[in-house]
mmCIF file of C-alpha atoms and ligand atoms in Angstrom:
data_model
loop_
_atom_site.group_PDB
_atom_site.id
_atom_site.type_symbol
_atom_site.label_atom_id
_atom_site.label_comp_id
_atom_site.label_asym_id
_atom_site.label_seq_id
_atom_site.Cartn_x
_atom_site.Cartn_y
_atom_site.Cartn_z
ATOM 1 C CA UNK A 50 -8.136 -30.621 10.596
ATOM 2 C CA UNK A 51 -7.076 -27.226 9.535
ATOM 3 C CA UNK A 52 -8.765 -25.351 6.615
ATOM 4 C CA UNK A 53 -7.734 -23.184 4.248
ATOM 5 C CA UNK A 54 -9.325 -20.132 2.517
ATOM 6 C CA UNK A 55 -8.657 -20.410 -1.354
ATOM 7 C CA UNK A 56 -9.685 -16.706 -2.479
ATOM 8 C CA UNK A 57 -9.766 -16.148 -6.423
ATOM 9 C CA UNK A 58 -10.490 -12.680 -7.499
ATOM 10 C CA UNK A 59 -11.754 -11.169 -10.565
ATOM 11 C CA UNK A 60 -11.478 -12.583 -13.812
ATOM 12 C CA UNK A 61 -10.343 -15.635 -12.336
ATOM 13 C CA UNK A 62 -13.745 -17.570 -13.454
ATOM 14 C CA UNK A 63 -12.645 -16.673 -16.444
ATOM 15 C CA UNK A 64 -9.319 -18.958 -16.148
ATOM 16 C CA UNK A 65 -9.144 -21.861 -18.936
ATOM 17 C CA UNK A 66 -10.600 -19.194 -21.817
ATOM 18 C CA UNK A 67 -8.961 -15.336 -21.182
ATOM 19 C CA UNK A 68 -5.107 -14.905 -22.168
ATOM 20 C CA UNK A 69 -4.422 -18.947 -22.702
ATOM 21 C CA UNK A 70 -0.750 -18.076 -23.553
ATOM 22 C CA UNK A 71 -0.615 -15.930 -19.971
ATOM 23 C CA UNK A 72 -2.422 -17.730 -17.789
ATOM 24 C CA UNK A 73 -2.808 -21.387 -19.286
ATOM 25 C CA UNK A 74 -5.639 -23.952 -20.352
ATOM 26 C CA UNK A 75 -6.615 -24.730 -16.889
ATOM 27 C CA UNK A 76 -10.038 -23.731 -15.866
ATOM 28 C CA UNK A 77 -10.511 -22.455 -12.311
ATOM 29 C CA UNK A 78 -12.520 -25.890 -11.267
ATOM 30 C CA UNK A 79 -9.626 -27.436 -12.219
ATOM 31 C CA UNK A 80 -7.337 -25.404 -10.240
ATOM 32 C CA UNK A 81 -9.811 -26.009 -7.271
ATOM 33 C CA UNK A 82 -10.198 -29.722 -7.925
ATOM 34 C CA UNK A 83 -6.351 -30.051 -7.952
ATOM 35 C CA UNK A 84 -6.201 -27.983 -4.167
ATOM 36 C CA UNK A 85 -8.515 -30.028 -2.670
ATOM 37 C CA UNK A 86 -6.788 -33.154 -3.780
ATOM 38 C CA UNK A 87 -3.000 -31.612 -3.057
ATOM 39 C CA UNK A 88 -4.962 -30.833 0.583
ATOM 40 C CA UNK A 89 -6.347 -34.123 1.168
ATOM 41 C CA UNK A 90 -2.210 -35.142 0.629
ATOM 42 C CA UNK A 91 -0.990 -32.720 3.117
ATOM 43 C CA UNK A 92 -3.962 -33.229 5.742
ATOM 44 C CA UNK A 93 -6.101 -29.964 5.153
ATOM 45 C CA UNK A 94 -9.086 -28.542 4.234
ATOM 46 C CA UNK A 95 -10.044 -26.675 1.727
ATOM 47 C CA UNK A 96 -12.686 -24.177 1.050
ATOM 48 C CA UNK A 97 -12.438 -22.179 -1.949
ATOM 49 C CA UNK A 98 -14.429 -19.028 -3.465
ATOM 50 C CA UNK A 99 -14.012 -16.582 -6.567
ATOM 51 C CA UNK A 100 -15.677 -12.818 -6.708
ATOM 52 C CA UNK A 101 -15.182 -10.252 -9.118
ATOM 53 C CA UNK A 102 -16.176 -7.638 -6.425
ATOM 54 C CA UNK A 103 -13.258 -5.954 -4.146
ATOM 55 C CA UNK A 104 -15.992 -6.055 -1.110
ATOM 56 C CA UNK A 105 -17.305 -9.222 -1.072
ATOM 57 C CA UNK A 106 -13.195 -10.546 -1.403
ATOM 58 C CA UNK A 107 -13.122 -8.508 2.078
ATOM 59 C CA UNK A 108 -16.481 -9.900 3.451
ATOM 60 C CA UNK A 109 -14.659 -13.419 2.840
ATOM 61 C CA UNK A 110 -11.727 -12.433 4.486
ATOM 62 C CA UNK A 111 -13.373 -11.338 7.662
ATOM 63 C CA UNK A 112 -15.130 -14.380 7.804
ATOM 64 C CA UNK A 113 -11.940 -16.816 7.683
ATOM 65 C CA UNK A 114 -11.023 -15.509 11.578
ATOM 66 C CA UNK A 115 -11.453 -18.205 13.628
ATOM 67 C CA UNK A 116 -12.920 -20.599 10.714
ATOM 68 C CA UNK A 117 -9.903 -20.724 8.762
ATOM 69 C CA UNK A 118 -5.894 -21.712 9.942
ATOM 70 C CA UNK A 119 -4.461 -19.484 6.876
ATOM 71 C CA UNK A 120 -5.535 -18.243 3.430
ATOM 72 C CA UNK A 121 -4.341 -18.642 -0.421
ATOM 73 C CA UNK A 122 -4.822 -15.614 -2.139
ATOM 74 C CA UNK A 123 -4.872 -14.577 -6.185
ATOM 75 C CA UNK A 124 -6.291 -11.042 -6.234
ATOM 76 C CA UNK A 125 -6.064 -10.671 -9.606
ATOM 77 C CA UNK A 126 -5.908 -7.299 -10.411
ATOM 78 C CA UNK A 127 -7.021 -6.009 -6.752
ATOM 79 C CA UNK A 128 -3.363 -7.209 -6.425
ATOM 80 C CA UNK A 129 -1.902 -4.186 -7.541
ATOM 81 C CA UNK A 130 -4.702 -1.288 -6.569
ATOM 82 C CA UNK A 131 -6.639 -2.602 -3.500
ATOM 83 C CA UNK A 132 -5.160 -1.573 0.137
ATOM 84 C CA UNK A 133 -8.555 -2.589 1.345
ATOM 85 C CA UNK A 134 -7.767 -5.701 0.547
ATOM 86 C CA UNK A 135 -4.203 -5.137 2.059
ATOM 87 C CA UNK A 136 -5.918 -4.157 5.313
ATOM 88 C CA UNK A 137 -8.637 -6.701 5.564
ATOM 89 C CA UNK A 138 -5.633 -9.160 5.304
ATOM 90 C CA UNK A 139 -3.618 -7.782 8.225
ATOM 91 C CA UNK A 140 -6.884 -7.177 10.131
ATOM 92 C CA UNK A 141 -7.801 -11.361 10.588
ATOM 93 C CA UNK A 142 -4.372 -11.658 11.524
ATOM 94 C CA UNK A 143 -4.173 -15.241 9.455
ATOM 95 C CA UNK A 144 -0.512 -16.395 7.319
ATOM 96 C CA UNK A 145 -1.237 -15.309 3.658
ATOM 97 C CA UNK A 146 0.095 -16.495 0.935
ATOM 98 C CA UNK A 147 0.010 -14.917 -2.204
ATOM 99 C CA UNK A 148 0.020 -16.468 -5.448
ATOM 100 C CA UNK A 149 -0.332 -15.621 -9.140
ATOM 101 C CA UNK A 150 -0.344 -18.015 -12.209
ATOM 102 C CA UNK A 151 1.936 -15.528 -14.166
ATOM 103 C CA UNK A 152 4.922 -13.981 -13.112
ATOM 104 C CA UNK A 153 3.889 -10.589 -12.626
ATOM 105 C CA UNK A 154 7.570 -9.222 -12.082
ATOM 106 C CA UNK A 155 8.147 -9.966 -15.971
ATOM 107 C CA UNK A 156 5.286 -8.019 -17.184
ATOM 108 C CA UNK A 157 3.864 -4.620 -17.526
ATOM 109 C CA UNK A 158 5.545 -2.763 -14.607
ATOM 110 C CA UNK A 159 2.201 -1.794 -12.759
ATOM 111 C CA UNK A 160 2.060 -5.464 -12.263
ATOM 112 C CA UNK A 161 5.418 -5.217 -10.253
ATOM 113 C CA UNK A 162 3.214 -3.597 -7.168
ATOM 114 C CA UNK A 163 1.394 -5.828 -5.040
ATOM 115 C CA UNK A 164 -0.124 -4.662 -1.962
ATOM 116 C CA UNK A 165 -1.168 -7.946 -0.466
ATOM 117 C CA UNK A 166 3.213 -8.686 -0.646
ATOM 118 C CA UNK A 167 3.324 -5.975 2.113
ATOM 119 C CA UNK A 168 0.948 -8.502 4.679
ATOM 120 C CA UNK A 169 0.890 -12.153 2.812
ATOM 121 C CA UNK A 170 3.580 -14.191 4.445
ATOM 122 C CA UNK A 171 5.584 -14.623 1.220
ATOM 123 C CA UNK A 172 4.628 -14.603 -2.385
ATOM 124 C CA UNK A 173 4.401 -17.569 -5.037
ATOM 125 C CA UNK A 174 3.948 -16.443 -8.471
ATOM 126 C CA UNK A 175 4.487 -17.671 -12.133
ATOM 127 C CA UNK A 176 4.161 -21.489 -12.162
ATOM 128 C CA UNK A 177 0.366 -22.030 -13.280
ATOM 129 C CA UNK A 178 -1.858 -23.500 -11.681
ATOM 130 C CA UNK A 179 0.878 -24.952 -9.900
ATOM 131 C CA UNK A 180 1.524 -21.608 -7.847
ATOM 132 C CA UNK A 181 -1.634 -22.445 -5.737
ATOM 133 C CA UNK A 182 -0.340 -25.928 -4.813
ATOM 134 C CA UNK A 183 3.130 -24.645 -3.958
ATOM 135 C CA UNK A 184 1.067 -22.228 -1.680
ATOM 136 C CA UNK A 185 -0.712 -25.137 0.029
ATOM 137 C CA UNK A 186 2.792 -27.009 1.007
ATOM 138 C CA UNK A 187 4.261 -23.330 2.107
ATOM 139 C CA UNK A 188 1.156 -23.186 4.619
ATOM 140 C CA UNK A 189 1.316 -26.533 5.833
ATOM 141 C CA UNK A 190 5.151 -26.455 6.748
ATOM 142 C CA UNK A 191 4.540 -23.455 8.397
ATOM 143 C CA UNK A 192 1.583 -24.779 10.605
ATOM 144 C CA UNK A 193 3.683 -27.879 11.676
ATOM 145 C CA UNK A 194 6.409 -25.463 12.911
ATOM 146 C CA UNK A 195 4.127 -22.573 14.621
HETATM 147 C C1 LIG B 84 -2.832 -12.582 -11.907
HETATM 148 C C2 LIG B 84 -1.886 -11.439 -12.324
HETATM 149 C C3 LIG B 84 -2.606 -10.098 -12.256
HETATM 150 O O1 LIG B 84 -1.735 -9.062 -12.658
HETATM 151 C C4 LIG B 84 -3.815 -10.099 -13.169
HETATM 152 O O2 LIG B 84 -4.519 -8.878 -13.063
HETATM 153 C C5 LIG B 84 -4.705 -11.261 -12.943
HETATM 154 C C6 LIG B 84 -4.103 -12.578 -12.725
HETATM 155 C C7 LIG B 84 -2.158 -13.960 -12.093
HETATM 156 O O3 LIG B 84 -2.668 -14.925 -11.512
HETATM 157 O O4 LIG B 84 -1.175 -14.083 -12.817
HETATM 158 O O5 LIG B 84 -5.927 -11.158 -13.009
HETATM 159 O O6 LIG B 84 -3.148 -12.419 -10.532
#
């Protein structure tokens, strides 16, 4: 069965308690719960993890070659500031997709710059939690076709 790398970055354990009217009431277990179960539907796996530290995000990233079939990734803030991140991505050479709960293209304009957009496959962004499973069903359409 093919897995799939759910990476939350920082302040994404924090999800359920910081900015409710931003990013919702949903805690991150929830939001993992919910992509296991949406995974199950569509015949993958799941494995998920959450850091607050831009190297250890990488160090999980290596280690999805040849483990992982693609990965689901909120960066949080490492979004907009982290080409390591950017370049870890195009180094495993897995699809990406990128997702974040809000819509970062209506808010503060440094939100507008994402350097994971310039290596993730496509971009999902302001539908909640439900950005993640929309994520899932863009990665498993595109490994029935490849
Ligand atoms: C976020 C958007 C980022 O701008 C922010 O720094 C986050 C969360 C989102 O999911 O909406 O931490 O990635």
């Amino acid at each position: 069965m093919t897995s799939v790398l759910i990476l939350n970055g920082p302040n994404l354990n924090l999800l359920g308690t910081r900015q409710p009217e931003v990013y919702g009431r949903t805690t991150l277990a929830d939001v993992e719960a919910s992509c296991a179960a949406h995974a199950e539907k569509l015949g993958l796996d799941v494995v998920c993890t959450q850091s607050n530290h831009e190297g250890a995000l990488i160090d999980a990233i290596h280690a999805a070659k040849g483990v992982h079939g693609g990965l689901v990734i909120n960066a949080g803030a490492y979004t907009h500031t982290s080409i390591a991140l950017m370049d870890a991505v195009a180094s495993v050479e897995l699809p990406a997709v990128e997702v974040h709960l809000s819509n970062i293209h209506a808010r503060e304009e440094f939100r507008h710059v994402s350097y994971l957009s310039k290596v993730a496959v496509g971009q999902i962004c302001g539908f909640g939690a439900q950005s993640y499973l929309m994520a899932l069903d863009a990665l498993a359409h595109r490994f029935t076709i490849s």
